[in-house]
XYZ file of C-alpha atoms in Angstrom:
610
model
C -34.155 15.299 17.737
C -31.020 17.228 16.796
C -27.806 17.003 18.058
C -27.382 20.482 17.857
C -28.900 21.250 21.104
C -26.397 19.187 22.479
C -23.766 21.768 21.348
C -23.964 25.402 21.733
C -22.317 26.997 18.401
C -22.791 30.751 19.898
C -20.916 30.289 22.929
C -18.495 28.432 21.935
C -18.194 30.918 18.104
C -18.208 33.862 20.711
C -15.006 32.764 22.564
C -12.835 31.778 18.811
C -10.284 33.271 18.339
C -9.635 34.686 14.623
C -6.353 33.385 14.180
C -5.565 30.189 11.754
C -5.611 27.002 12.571
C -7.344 23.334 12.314
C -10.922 22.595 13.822
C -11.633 18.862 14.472
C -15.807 18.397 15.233
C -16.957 15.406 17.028
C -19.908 13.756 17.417
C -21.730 12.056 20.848
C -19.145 9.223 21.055
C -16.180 11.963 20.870
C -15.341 10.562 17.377
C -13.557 12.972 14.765
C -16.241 13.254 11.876
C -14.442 16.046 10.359
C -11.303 17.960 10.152
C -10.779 21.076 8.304
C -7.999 24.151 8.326
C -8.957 27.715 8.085
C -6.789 30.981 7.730
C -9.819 32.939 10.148
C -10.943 29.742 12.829
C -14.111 32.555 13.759
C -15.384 33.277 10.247
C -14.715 29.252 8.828
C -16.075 27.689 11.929
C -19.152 30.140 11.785
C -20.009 29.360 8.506
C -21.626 26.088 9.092
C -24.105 27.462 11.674
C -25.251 29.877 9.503
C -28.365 28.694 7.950
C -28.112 31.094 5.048
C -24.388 30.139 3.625
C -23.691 25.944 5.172
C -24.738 23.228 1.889
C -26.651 20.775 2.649
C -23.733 18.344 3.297
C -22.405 21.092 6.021
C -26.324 21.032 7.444
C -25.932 17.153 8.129
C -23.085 17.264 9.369
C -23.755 20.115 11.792
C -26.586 18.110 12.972
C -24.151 15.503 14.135
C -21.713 17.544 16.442
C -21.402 17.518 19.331
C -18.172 19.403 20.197
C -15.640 21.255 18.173
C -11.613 21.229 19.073
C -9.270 23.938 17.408
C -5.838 24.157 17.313
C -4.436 26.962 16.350
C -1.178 27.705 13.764
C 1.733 30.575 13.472
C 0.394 30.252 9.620
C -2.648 28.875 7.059
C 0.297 26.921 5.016
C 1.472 24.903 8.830
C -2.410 24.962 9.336
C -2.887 22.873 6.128
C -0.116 20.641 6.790
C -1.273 19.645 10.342
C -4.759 19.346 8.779
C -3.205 16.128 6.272
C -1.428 14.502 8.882
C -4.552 14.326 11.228
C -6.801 13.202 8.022
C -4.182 10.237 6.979
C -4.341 9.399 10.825
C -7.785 9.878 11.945
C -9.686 9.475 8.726
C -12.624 10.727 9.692
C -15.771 10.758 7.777
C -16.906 13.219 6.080
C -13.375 14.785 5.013
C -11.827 12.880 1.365
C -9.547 10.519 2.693
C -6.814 9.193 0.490
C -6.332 5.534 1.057
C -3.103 4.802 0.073
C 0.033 4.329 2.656
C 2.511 2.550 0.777
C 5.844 3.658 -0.112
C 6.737 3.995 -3.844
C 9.469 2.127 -4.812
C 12.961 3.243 -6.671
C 15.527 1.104 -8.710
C 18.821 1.352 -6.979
C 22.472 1.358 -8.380
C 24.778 0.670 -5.473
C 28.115 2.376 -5.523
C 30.231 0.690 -3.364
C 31.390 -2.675 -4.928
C 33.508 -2.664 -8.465
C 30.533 -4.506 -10.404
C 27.556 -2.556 -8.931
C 24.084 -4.347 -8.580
C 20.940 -2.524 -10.044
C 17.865 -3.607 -8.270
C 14.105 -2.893 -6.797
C 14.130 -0.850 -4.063
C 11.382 -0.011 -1.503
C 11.676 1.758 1.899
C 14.809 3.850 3.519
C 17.340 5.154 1.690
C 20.097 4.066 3.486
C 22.627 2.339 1.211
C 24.798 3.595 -0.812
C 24.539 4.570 -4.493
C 21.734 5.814 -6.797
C 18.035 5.660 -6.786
C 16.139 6.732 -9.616
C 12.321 6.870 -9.990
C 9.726 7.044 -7.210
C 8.245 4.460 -9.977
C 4.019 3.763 -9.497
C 3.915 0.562 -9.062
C 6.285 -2.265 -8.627
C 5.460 -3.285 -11.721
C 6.390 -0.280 -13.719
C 10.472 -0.645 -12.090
C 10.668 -4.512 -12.807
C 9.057 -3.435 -16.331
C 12.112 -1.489 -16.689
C 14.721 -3.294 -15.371
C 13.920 -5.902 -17.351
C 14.010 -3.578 -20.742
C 17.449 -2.423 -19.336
C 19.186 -6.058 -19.227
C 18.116 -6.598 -22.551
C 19.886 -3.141 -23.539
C 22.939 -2.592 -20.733
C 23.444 -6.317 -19.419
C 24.303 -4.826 -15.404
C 23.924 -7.734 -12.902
C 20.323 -7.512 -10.587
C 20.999 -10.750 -8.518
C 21.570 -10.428 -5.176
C 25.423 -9.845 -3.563
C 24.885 -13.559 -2.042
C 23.896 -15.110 -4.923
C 26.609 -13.211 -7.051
C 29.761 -13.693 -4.463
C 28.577 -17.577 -4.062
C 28.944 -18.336 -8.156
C 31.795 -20.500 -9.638
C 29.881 -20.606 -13.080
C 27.800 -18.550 -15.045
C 23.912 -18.777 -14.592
C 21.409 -18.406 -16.688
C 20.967 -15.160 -17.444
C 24.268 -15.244 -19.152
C 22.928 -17.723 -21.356
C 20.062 -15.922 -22.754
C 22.192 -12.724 -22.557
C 20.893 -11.041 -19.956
C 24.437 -10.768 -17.937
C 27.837 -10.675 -18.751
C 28.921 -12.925 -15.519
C 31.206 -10.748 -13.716
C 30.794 -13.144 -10.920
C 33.197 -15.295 -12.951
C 35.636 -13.051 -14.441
C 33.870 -12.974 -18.145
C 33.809 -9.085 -18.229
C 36.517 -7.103 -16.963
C 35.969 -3.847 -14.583
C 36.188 -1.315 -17.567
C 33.647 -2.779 -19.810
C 31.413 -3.479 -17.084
C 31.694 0.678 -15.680
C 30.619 1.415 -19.093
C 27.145 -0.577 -19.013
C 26.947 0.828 -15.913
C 27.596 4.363 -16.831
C 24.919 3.969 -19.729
C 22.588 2.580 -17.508
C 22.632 5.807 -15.215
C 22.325 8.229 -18.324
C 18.977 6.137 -19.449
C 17.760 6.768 -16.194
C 18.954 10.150 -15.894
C 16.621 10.830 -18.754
C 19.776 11.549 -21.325
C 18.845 8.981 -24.107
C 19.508 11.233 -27.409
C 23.167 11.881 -25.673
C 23.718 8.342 -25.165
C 22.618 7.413 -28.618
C 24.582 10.111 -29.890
C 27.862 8.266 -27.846
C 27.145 4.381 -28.869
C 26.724 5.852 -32.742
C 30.279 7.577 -32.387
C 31.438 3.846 -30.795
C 29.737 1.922 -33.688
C 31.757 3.923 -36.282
C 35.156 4.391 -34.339
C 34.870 0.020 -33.960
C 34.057 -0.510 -37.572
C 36.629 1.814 -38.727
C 39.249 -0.477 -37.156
C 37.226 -3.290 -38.564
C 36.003 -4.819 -34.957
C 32.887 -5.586 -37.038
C 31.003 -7.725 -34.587
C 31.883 -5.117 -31.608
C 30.387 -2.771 -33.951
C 27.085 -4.930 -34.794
C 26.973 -5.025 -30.571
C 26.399 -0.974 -30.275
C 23.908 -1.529 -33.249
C 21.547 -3.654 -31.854
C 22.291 -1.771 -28.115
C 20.932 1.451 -30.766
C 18.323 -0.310 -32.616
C 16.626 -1.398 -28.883
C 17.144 1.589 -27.081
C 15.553 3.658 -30.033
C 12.172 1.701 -29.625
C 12.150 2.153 -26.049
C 12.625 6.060 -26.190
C 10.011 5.961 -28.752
C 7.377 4.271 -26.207
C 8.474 5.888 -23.305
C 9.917 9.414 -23.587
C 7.645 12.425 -24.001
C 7.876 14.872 -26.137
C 9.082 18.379 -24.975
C 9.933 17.371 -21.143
C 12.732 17.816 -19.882
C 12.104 17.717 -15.983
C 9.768 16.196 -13.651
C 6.259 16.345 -14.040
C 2.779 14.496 -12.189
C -0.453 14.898 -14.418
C -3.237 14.481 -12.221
C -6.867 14.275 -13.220
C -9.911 13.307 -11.732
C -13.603 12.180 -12.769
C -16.485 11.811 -10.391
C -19.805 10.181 -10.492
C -22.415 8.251 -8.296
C -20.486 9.499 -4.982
C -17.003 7.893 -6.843
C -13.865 9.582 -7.614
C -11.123 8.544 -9.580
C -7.286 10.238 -9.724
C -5.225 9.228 -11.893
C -1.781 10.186 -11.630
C 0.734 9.965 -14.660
C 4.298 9.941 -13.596
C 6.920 11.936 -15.822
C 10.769 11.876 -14.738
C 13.463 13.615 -16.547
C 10.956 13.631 -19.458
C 10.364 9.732 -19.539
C 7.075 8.354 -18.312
C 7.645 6.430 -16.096
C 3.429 4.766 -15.240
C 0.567 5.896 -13.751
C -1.510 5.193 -10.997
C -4.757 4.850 -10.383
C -6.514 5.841 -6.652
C -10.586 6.181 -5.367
C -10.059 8.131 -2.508
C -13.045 7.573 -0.114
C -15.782 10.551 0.488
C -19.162 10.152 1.735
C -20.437 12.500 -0.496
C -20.770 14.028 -4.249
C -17.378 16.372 -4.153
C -16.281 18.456 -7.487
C -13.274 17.394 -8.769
C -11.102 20.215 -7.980
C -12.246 19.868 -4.311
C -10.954 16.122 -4.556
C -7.712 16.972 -6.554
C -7.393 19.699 -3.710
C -7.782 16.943 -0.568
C -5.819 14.827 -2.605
C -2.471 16.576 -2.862
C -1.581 17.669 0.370
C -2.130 14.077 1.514
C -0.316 12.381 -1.348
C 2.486 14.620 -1.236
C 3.373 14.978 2.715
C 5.827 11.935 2.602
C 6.753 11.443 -1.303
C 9.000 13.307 -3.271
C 7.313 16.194 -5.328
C 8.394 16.892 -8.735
C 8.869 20.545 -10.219
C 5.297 20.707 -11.277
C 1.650 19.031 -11.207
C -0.412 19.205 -14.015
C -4.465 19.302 -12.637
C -7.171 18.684 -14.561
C -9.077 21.242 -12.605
C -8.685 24.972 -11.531
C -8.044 24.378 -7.830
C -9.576 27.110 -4.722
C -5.745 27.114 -3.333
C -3.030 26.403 -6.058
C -0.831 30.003 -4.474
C -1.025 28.047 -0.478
C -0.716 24.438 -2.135
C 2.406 25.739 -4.353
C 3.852 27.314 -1.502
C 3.354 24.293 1.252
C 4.609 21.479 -1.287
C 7.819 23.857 -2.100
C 8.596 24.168 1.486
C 8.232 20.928 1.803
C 10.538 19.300 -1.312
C 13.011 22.558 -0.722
C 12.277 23.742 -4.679
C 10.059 25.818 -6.496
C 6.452 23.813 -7.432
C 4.501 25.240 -10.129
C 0.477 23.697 -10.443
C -0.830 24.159 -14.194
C -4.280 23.902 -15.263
C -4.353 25.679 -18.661
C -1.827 23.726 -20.732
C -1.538 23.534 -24.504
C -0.013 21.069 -27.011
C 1.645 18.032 -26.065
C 0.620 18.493 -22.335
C -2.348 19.050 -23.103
C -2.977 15.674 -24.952
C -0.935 13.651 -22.290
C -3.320 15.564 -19.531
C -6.587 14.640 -21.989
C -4.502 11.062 -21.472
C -5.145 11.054 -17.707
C -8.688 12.054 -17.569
C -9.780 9.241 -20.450
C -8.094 6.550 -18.233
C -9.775 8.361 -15.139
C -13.261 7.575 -16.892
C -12.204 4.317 -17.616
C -11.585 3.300 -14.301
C -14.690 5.195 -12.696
C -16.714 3.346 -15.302
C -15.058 -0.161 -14.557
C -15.244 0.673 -10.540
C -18.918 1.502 -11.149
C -19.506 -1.713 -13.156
C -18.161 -3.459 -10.735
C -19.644 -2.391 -7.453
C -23.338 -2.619 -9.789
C -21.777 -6.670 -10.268
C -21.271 -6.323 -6.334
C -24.354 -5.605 -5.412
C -25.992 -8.008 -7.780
C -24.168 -10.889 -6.186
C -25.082 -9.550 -2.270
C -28.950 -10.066 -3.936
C -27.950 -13.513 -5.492
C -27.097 -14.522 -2.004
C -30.080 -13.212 -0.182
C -31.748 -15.069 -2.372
C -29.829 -18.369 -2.009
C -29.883 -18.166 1.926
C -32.742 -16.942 2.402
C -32.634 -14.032 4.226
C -35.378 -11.739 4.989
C -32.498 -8.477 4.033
C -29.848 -7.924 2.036
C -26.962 -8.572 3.523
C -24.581 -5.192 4.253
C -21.535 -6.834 5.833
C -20.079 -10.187 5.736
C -17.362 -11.802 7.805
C -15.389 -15.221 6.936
C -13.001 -17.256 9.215
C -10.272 -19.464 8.502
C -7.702 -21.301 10.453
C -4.447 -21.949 9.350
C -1.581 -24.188 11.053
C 1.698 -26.217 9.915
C 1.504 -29.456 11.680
C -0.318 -28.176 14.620
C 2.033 -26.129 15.604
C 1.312 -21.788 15.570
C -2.059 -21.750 14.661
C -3.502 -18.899 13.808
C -7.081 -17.635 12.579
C -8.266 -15.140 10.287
C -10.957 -12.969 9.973
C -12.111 -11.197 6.755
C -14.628 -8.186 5.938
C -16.731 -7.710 2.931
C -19.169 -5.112 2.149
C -20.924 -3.864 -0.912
C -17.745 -1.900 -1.784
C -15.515 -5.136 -1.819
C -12.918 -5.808 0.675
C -12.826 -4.051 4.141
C -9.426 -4.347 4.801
C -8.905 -2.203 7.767
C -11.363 -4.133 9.519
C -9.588 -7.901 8.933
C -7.726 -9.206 11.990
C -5.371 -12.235 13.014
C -5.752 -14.074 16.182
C -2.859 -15.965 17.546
C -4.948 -19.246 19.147
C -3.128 -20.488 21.861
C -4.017 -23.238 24.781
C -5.445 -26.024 22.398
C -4.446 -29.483 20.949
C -2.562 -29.183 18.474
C -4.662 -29.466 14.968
C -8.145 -28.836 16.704
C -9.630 -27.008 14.143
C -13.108 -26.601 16.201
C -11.045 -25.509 19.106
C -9.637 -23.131 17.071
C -12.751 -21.684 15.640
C -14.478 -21.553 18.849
C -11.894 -19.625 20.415
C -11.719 -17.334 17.499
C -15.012 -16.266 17.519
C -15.525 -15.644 20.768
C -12.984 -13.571 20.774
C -14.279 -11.735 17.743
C -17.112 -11.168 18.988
C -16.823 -9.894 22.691
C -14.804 -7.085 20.936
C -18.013 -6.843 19.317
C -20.074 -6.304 22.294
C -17.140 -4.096 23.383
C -18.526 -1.754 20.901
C -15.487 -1.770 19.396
C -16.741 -3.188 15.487
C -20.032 -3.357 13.503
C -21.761 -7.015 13.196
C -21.990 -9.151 10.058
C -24.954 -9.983 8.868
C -23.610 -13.299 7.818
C -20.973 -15.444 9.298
C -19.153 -17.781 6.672
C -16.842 -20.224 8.467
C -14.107 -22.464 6.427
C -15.528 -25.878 6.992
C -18.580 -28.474 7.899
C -21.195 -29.049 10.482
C -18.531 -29.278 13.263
C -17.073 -25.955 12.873
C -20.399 -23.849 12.202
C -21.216 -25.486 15.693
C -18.172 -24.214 17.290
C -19.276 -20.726 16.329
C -22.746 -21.158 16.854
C -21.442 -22.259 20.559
C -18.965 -18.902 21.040
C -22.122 -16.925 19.186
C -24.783 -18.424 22.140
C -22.470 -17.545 25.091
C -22.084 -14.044 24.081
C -26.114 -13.801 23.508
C -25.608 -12.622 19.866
C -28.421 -14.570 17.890
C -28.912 -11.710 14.477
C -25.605 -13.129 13.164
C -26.585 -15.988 10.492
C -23.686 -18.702 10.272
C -22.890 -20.334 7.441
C -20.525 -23.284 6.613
C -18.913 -23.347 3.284
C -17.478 -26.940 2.926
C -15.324 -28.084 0.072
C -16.844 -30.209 -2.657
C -15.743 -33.603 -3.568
C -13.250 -32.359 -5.982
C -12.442 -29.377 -3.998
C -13.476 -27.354 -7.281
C -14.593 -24.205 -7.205
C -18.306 -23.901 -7.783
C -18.495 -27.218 -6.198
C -18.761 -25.804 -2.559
C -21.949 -27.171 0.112
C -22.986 -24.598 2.285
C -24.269 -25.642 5.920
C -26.477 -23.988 8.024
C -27.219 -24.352 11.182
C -30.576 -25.656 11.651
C -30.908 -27.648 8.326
C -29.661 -31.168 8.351
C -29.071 -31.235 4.163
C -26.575 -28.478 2.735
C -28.491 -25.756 1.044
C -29.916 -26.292 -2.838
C -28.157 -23.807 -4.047
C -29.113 -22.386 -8.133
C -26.027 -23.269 -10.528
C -24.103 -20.620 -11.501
C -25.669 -18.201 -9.053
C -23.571 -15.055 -8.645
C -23.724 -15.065 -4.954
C -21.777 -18.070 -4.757
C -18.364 -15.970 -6.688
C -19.317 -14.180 -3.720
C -18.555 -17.008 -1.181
C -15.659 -17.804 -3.361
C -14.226 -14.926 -3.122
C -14.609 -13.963 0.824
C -13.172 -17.675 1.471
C -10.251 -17.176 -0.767
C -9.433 -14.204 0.581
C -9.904 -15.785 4.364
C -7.543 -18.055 2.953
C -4.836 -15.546 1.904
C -4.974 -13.797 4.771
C -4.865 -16.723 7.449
C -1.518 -18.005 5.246
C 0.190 -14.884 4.961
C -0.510 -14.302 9.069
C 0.930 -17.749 9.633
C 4.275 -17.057 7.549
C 4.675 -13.776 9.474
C 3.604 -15.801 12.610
C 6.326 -18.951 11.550
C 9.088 -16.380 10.629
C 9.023 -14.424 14.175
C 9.185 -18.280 16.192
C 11.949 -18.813 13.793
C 13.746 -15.467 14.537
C 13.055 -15.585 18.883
C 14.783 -19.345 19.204
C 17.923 -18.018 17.659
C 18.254 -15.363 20.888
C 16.386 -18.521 22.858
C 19.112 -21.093 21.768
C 21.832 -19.249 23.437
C 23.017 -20.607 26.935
C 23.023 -17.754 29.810
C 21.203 -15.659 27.794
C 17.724 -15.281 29.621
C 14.566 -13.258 28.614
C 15.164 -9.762 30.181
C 18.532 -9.576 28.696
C 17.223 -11.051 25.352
C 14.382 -7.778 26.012
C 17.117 -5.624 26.712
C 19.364 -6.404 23.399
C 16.177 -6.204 21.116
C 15.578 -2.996 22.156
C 19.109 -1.185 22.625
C 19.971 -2.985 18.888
C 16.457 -1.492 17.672
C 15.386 -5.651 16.570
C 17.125 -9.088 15.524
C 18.851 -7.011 12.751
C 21.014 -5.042 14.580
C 22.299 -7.287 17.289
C 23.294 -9.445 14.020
C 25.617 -6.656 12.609
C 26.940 -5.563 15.937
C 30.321 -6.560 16.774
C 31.316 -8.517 20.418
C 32.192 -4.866 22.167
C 29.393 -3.207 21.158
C 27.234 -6.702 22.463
C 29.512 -5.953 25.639
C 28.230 -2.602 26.020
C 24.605 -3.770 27.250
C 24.160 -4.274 30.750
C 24.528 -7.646 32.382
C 26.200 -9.214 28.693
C 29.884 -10.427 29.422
C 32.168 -11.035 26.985
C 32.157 -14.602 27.023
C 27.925 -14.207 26.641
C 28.977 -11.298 24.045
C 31.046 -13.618 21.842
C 28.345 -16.610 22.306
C 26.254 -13.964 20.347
C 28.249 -12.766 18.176
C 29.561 -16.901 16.839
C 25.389 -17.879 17.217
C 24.684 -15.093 14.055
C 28.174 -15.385 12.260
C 29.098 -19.338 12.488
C 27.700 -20.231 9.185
C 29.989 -17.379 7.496
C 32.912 -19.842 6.881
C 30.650 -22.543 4.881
């Protein structure tokens, strides 16, 4: 039966107003399945009951709802920007969801010391100096850096390193540095690396050229023949890199995005142009449920990608878009300067856009090869186990633990698509002996899996747990109690040589391991979902190690008890800022004398004097 008679489109359509706004529709459970922005809420929202006009996509999805929530705008432009924010957040499931959160990262000149540091940078900009880029990837800014120390030797080592030094390290040897931490360059010479430096990444390379020639010939004139052979190498290097990295006939900043799509797949890829030197490109699969058109994805796609990055003067698309006039005018409100959005472009930009969409194909074509490989390995293991399906989702535990002490245990997600990252979690296992790895599972799992019951995640159809007959009956235990017996559990012990390949798997009933084929691809499978277990349990119990670490240096100090240790954490905003307050701002917190204030203040600063 329908859902729709669970929902009753004409009363509600006869009571919409006509103004613009966002509609989220839910389904039985109240869960946003889709969100969408409209200039007229009446005529958009009364499009998919209409019978004549909704696609068959809109027809399933209308099936579905069971209530519809507007809210309405001043303006179609705010309408579209509320509709992103509530996408990124919600991500519900039949919109194109971009899946991509992470800040892009800059190189940074800092401006405040007399031999300034260039570095990586990600996050707030709140030192001061220069940052040039946003750069793709953190690859594409070491990439550079490390072309610019070959060219303009500018210290990147870190203020402690470089303020600690009382001889030259290594990257002086190799010429990579010209040690100002030990007096070998003075503060003029060093200012003019530095100054060269910015023009290269101020996208002025012919001018600089232009300036070291000039310096070649005014240093052999006066016969300084080896200063002069200096500027001609700095030339000869700084020509090749132009040559691979500056395009042709840009001057500003410019994104080229194109996208492909096949087999319910999309691929952007994004080509990043500042002050007309590429700087990378990115490549992203946004998620969608079903077949979109390109310029529908390129259209989702913006709006999301662009809400908190910079956005250059222009975007190159690949595809005529349904809204370039309300996307231009949103993303220019929003970076406070004119944005143009090309389609038709000729000549160079046309080649570097023809550029984007062959790499676009590439990647669809290697993500489609590669989810094909997937699902040939989820067969493999049916095979291999046994089971009467194909497995859909698979979970894997591991436990992780320094001595006993802070364990903690991971759970990862697999699916045909790979990696389910959003649905891993950490669990912090407390109340056990120390090193009681079955413990540890046991209490894991159970606590898995009553959120499970809870409603609150969908159930594997296999279990993998990190170990031998012990553990898989730890979790066959915590499985029992909670009266979940469709779950299959299997161990994955190492082999003798703890090689990779090598692995016995252990099920429950059998007393042998299973005889598993040779070289079956189910078993890169295992590997894989227990490696990543792996990753993820270590990286938890770092993060895990480093926040004990950080709590006993409040805990260590006498008189200082855990509501005022509460209180200071959260009038300092974290650890950080009670370490760079001073002892009358630590005085300025309720209940914190200065005695306790200076106790505080010698507990983060003691070690200065060493």
């Amino acid at each position: 039966m329908s859902q729709e008679h669970s929902f009753d489109s004409k009363d509600f359509l006869k009571s919409l107003t006509k103004r613009p706004g966002i509609y989220k529709m839910l389904d039985e459970r109240g869960e946003i399945i889709y969100i969408g922005k409209a200039k007229n809420l009446k005529n958009r929202v009364s499009s998919y009951f209409n019978k004549q006009t909704a696609s068959p996509k809109q027809q399933t999805m209308v099936a579905k709802i069971a209530g519809i929530e507007v809210t309405v705008t001043h303006t179609e432009g705010e309408a579209l920007l509320l509709e992103c924010q509530l996408i990124k957040r919600h991500k519900p499931r039949y919109n194109i969801c971009l899946r991509d959160d992470k800040s892009f990262p800059y190189i940074y000149l800092s401006s405040n010391q007399d031999f300034p540091q260039i570095t990586f940078h990600r996050g707030a900009k709140n030192k001061k100096g220069q940052y040039f880029g946003p750069y793709p990837s953190a690859g594409a800014v070491k990439e550079s850096l490390k072309l610019l120390q070959k060219i303009f030797p500018v210290r990147q080592c870190d203020d402690t390193v470089y303020n600690n030094r009382t001889r030259p390290c290594l990257q002086y040897q190799i010429e990579r540095c010209t040690a100002p931490c030990v007096g070998f360059i003075d503060k003029l010479d060093y200012a003019q690396d530095v100054a060269s430096t910015v023009m290269f990444l101020e996208g002025k390379g012919s001018l600089l050229i232009e300036q070291l020639i000039a310096k070649m010939e005014q240093a052999a004139a006066i016969l300084n023949y080896e200063q002069a052979a200096g500027y001609r190498d700095q030339i000869g290097k700084l020509r090749s890199v132009l040559e691979k990295n500056f395009v042709h006939g840009e001057r500003g900043d410019v994104d080229i995005i194109a996208c492909v799509t096949k087999a319910n797949v999309a691929c952007i890829q994004v080509f990043f142009i500042r002050n007309g030197q590429h700087l990378g490109n990115k490549v992203f699969f946004p998620k969608m449920t079903e077949e979109n058109e390109p310029s529908a994805v390129i259209q989702a796609f913006i709006p999301q990608y662009y809400l908190d990055k910079p956005v250059p003067h222009e975007l190159i698309v690949s595809h005529e878009l349904e809204e370039t006039a309300l996307l231009a005018d949103v993303l220019a409100n929003l970076a406070k300067h004119s944005v143009a959005i090309s389609c038709n472009v000729r000549s160079e930009r046309s080649k570097w856009l023809q550029m984007a969409l062959t790499n676009a194909e590439n990647s669809l074509l290697s993500k489609l090869a590669d989810k094909q490989g997937l699902y040939g390995r989820f067969l493999s293991l049916q095979e291999e186990l046994g089971c009467k399906e194909t497995p859909k989702r698979l979970e894997c535990f591991d436990i992780s633990h320094t001595q006993g002490n802070q364990t903690v245990a991971s759970c990862v997600v697999f699916d045909r698509e790979g990696p389910v990252k959003s649905a891993y979690r950490r669990f912090n296992i407390e109340g056990i002996t120390g090193g009681d790895d079955y413990a540890a599972i046991y209490q894991a799992v159970s606590r898995r899996y009553k959120r499970l019951k809870q409603g609150e995640h969908d159930a594997p159809d296999i279990l993998f747990i990190d170990g031998g007959k012990g553990q898989v009956r730890e979790a066959q235990k915590a499985l029992a109690e909670l009266a979940i017996n469709d779950v299959m559990i299997v161990g994955v012990s190492k082999g003798p040589d703890r090689k990779p390949g090598m692995e016995k798997l252990i099920l429950v009933e059998q007393e042998q391991p299973v005889d598993v084929t040779p070289g079956a691809s189910g078993l890169l499978l295992i590997q894989h979902i227990r490696d990543e277990a792996h990753r993820f349990a270590i990286t938890g119990h770092r993060q895990r190690r480093g926040k004990v670490a950080k709590q006993s240096v409040l805990e260590g100090i006498s008189g200082l008890g855990a509501k005022r240790r509460q209180l200071l954490l959260k009038q300092f905003g974290g650890l950080q800022g009670i370490e760079q307050a001073g002892v009358d701002a630590l005085c300025s917190v309720d209940g914190i004398s200065k005695q306790l204030a200076q106790r505080i203040y010698d507990n983060f600063h003691h070690h200065d004097d060493h």
